[in-house]
Tab-separated table of N, CA, C and O and ligand atoms in Angstrom:
chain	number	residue	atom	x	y	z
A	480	UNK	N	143.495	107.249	76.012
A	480	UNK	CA	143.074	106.084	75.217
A	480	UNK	C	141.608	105.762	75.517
A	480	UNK	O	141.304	105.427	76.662
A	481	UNK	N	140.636	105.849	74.506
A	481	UNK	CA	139.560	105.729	74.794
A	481	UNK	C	138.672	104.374	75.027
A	481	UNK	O	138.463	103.856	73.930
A	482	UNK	N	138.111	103.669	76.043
A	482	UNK	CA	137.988	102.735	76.421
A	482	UNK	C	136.558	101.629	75.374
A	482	UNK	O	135.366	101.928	75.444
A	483	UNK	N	136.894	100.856	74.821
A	483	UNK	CA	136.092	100.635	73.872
A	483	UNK	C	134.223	100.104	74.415
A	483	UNK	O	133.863	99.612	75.485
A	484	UNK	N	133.657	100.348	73.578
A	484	UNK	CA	132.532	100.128	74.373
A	484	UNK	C	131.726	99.291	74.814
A	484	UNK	O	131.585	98.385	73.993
A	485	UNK	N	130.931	99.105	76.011
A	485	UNK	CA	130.307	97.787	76.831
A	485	UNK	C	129.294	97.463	75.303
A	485	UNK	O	128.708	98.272	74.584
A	486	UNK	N	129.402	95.852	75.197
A	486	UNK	CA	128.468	95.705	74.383
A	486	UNK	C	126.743	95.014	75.018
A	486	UNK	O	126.602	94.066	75.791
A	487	UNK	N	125.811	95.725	74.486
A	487	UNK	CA	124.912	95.568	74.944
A	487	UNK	C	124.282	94.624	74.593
A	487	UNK	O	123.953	94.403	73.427
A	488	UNK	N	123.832	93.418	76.274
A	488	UNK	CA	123.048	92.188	75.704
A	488	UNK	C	121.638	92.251	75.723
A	488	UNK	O	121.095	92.825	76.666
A	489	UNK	N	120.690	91.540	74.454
A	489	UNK	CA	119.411	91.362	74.672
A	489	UNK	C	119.349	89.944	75.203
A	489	UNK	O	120.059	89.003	74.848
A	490	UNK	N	118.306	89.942	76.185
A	490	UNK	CA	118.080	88.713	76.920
A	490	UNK	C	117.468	87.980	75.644
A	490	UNK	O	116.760	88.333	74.701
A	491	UNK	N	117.946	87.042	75.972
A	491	UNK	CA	116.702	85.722	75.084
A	491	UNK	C	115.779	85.304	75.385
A	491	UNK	O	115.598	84.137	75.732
A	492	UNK	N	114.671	86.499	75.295
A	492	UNK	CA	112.973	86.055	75.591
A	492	UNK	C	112.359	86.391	74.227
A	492	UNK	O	112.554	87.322	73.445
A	493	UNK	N	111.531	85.292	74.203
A	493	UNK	CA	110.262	85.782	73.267
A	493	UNK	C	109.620	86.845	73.948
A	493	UNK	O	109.320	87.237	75.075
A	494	UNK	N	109.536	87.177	72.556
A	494	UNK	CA	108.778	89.671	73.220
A	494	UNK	C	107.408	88.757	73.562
A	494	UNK	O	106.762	89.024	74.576
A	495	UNK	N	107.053	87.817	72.792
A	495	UNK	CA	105.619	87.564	73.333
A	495	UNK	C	105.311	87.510	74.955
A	495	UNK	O	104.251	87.865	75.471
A	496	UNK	N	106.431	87.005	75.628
A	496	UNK	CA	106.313	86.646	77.145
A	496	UNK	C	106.077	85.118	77.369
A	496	UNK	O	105.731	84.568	76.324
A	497	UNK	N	106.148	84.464	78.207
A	497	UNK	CA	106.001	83.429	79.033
A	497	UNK	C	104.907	82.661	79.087
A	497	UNK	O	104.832	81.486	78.727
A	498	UNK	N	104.045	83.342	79.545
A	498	UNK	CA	102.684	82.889	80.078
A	498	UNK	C	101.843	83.190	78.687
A	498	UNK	O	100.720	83.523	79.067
A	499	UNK	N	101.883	83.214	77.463
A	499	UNK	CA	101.408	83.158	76.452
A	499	UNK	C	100.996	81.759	76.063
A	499	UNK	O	101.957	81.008	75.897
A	500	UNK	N	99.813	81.227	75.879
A	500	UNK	CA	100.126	79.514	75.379
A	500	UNK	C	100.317	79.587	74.225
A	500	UNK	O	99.331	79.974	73.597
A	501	UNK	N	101.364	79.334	73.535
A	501	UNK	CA	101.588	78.650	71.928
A	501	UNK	C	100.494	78.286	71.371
A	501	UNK	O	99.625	77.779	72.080
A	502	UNK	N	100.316	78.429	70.208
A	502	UNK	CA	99.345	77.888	69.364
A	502	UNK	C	99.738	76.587	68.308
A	502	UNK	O	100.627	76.676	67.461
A	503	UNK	N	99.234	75.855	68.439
A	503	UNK	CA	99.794	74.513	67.809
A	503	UNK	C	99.492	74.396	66.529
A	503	UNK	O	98.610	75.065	65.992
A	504	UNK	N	100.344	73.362	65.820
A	504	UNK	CA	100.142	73.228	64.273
A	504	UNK	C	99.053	73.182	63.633
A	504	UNK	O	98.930	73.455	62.439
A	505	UNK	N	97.704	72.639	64.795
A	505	UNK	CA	96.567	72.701	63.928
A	505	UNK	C	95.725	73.450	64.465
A	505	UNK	O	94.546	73.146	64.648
A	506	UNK	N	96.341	74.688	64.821
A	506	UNK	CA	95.528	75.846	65.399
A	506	UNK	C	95.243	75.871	66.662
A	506	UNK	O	95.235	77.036	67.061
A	507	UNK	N	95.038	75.228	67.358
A	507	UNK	CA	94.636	75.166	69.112
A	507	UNK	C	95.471	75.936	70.213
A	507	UNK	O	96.691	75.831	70.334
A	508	UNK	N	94.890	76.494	70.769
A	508	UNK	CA	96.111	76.662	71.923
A	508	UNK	C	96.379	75.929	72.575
A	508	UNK	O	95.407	75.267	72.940
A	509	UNK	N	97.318	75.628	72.998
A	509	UNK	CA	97.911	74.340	73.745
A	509	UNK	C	97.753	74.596	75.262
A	509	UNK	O	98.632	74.584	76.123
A	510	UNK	N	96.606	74.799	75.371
A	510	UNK	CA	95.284	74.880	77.015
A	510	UNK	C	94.399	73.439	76.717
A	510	UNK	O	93.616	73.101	75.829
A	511	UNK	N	94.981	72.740	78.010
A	511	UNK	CA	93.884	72.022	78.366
A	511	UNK	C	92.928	72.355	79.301
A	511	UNK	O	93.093	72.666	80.481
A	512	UNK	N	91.837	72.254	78.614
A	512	UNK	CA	90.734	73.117	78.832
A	512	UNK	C	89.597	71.592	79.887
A	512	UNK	O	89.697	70.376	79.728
A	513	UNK	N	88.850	72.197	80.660
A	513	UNK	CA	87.903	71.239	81.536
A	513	UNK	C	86.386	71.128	80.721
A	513	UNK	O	85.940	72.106	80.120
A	514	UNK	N	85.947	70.342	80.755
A	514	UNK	CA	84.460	70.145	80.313
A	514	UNK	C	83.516	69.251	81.264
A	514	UNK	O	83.934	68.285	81.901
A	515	UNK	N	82.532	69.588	81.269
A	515	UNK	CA	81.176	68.359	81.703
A	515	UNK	C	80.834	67.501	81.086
A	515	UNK	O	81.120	67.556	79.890
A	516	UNK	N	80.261	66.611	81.461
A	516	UNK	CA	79.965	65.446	80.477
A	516	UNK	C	78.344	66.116	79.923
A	516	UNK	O	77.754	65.609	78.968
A	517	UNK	N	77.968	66.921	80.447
A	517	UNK	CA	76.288	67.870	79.795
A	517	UNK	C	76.791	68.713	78.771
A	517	UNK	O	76.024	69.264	77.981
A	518	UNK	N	78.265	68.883	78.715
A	518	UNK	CA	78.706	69.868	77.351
A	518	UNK	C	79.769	69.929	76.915
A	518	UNK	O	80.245	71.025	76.621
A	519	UNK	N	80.297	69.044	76.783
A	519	UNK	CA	81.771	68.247	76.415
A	519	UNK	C	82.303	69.245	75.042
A	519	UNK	O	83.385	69.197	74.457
A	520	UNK	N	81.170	70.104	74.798
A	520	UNK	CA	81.961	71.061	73.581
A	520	UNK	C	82.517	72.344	74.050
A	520	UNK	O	83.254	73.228	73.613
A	521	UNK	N	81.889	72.090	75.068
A	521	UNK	CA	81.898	73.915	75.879
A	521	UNK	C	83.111	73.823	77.081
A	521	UNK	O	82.813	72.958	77.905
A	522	UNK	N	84.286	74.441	77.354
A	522	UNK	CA	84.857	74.281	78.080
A	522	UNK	C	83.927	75.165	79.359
A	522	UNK	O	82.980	75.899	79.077
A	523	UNK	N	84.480	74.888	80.963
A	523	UNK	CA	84.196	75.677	81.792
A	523	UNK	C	84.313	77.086	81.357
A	523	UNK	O	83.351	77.785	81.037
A	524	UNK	N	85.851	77.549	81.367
A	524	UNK	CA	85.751	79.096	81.037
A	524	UNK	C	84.861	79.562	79.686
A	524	UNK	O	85.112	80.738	79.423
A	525	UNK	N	84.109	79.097	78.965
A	525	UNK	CA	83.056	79.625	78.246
A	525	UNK	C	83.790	79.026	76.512
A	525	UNK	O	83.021	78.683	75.614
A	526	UNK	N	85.163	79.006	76.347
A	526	UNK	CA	85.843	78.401	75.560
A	526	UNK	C	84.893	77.184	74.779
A	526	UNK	O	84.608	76.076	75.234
A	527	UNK	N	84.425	77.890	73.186
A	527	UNK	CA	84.343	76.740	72.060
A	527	UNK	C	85.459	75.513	71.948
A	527	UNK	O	86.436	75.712	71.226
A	528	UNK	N	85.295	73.898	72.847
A	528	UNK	CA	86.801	73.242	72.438
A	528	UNK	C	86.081	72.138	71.578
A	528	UNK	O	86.237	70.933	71.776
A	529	UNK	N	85.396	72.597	70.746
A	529	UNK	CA	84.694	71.504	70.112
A	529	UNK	C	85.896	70.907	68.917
A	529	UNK	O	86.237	71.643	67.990
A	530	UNK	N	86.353	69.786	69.043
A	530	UNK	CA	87.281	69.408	67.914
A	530	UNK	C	88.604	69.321	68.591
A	530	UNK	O	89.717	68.968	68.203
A	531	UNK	N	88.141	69.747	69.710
A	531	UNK	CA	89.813	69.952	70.726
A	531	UNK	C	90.384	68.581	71.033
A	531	UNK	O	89.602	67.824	71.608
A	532	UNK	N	91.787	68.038	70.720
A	532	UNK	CA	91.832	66.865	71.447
A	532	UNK	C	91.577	66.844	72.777
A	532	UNK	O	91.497	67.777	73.576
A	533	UNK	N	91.418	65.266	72.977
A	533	UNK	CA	90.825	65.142	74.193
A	533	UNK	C	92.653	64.938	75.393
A	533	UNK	O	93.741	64.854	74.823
A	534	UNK	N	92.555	64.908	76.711
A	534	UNK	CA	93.381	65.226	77.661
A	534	UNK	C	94.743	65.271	76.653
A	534	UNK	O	95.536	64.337	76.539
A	535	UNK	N	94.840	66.686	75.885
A	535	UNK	CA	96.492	66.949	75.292
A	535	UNK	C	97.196	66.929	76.896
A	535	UNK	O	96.679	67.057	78.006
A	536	UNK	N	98.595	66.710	76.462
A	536	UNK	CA	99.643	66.686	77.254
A	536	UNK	C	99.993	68.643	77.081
A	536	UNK	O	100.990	69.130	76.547
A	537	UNK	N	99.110	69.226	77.563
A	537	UNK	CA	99.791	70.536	77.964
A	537	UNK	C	99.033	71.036	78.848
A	537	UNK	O	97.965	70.478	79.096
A	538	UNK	N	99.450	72.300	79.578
A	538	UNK	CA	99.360	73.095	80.426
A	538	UNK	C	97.307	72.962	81.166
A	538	UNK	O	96.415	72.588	80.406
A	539	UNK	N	97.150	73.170	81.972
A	539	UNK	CA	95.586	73.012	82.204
A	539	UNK	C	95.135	74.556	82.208
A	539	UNK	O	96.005	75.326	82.616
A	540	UNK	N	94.298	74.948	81.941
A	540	UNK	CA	93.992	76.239	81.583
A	540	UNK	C	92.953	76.666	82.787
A	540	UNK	O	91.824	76.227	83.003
A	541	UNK	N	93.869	77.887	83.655
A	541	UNK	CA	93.946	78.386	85.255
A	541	UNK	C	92.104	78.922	85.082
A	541	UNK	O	91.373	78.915	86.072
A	542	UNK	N	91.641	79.308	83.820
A	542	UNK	CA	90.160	79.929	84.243
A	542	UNK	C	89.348	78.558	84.418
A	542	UNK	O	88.472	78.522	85.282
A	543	UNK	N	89.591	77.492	83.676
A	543	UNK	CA	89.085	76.265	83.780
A	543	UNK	C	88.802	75.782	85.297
A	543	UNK	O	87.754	75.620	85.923
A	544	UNK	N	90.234	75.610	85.649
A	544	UNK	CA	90.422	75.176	86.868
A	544	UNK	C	89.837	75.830	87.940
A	544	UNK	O	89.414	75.270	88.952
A	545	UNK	N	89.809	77.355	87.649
A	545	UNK	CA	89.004	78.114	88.904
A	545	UNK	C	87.900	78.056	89.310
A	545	UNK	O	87.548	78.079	90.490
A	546	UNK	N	86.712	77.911	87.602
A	546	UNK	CA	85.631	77.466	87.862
A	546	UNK	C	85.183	76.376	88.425
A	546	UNK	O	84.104	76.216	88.997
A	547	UNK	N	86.355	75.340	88.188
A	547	UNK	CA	85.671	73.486	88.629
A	547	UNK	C	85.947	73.899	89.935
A	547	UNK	O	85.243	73.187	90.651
A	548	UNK	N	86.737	74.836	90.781
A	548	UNK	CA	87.376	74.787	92.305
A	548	UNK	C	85.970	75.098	93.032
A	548	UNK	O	85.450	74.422	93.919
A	549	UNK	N	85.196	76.968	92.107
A	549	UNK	CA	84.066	77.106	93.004
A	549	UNK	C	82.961	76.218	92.356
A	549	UNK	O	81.936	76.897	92.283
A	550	UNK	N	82.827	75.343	92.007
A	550	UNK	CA	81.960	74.301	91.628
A	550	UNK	C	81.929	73.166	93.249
A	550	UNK	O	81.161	72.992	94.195
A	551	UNK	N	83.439	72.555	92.722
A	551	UNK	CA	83.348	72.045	94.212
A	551	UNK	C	83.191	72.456	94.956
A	551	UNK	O	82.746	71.575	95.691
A	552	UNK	N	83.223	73.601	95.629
A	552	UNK	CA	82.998	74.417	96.854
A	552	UNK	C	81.218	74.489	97.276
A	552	UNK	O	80.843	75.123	98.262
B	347	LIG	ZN1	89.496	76.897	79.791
């Protein structure tokens, strides 16, 4: 009697991955991005956020943060 077969599960991930930031309804990635008050358009990591809301409620964006770290340093 032949034993019927294991059915195979796909996990439930987006193929995109994890660490992808979403892009929001009005285009942005949902990175909160750091600025200076000498260039409030220009994020640290080199990022155009001109038009960007200001402190969104999402994620802080890790190249941002690295630069303000060796800043303080
Ligand atoms: Zn950034």
């Amino acid at each position: 009697m032949p034993t019927p077969p294991i059915p195979t599960r796909t996990p439930n991930i987006h193929p995109a991955g994890l660490n992808v930031p979403r892009i929001g309804d009005d285009g942005f990635e949902e990175l909160c991005h750091l600025v200076t008050d000498e260039d409030p358009d220009t994020a640290l990591c080199g990022k155009d956020v001109t038009g960007y809301p200001w402190n969104p409620p999402w994620p802080s964006c890790e190249a941002c943060l690295a630069v303000s770290r060796g800043e303080m340093n």
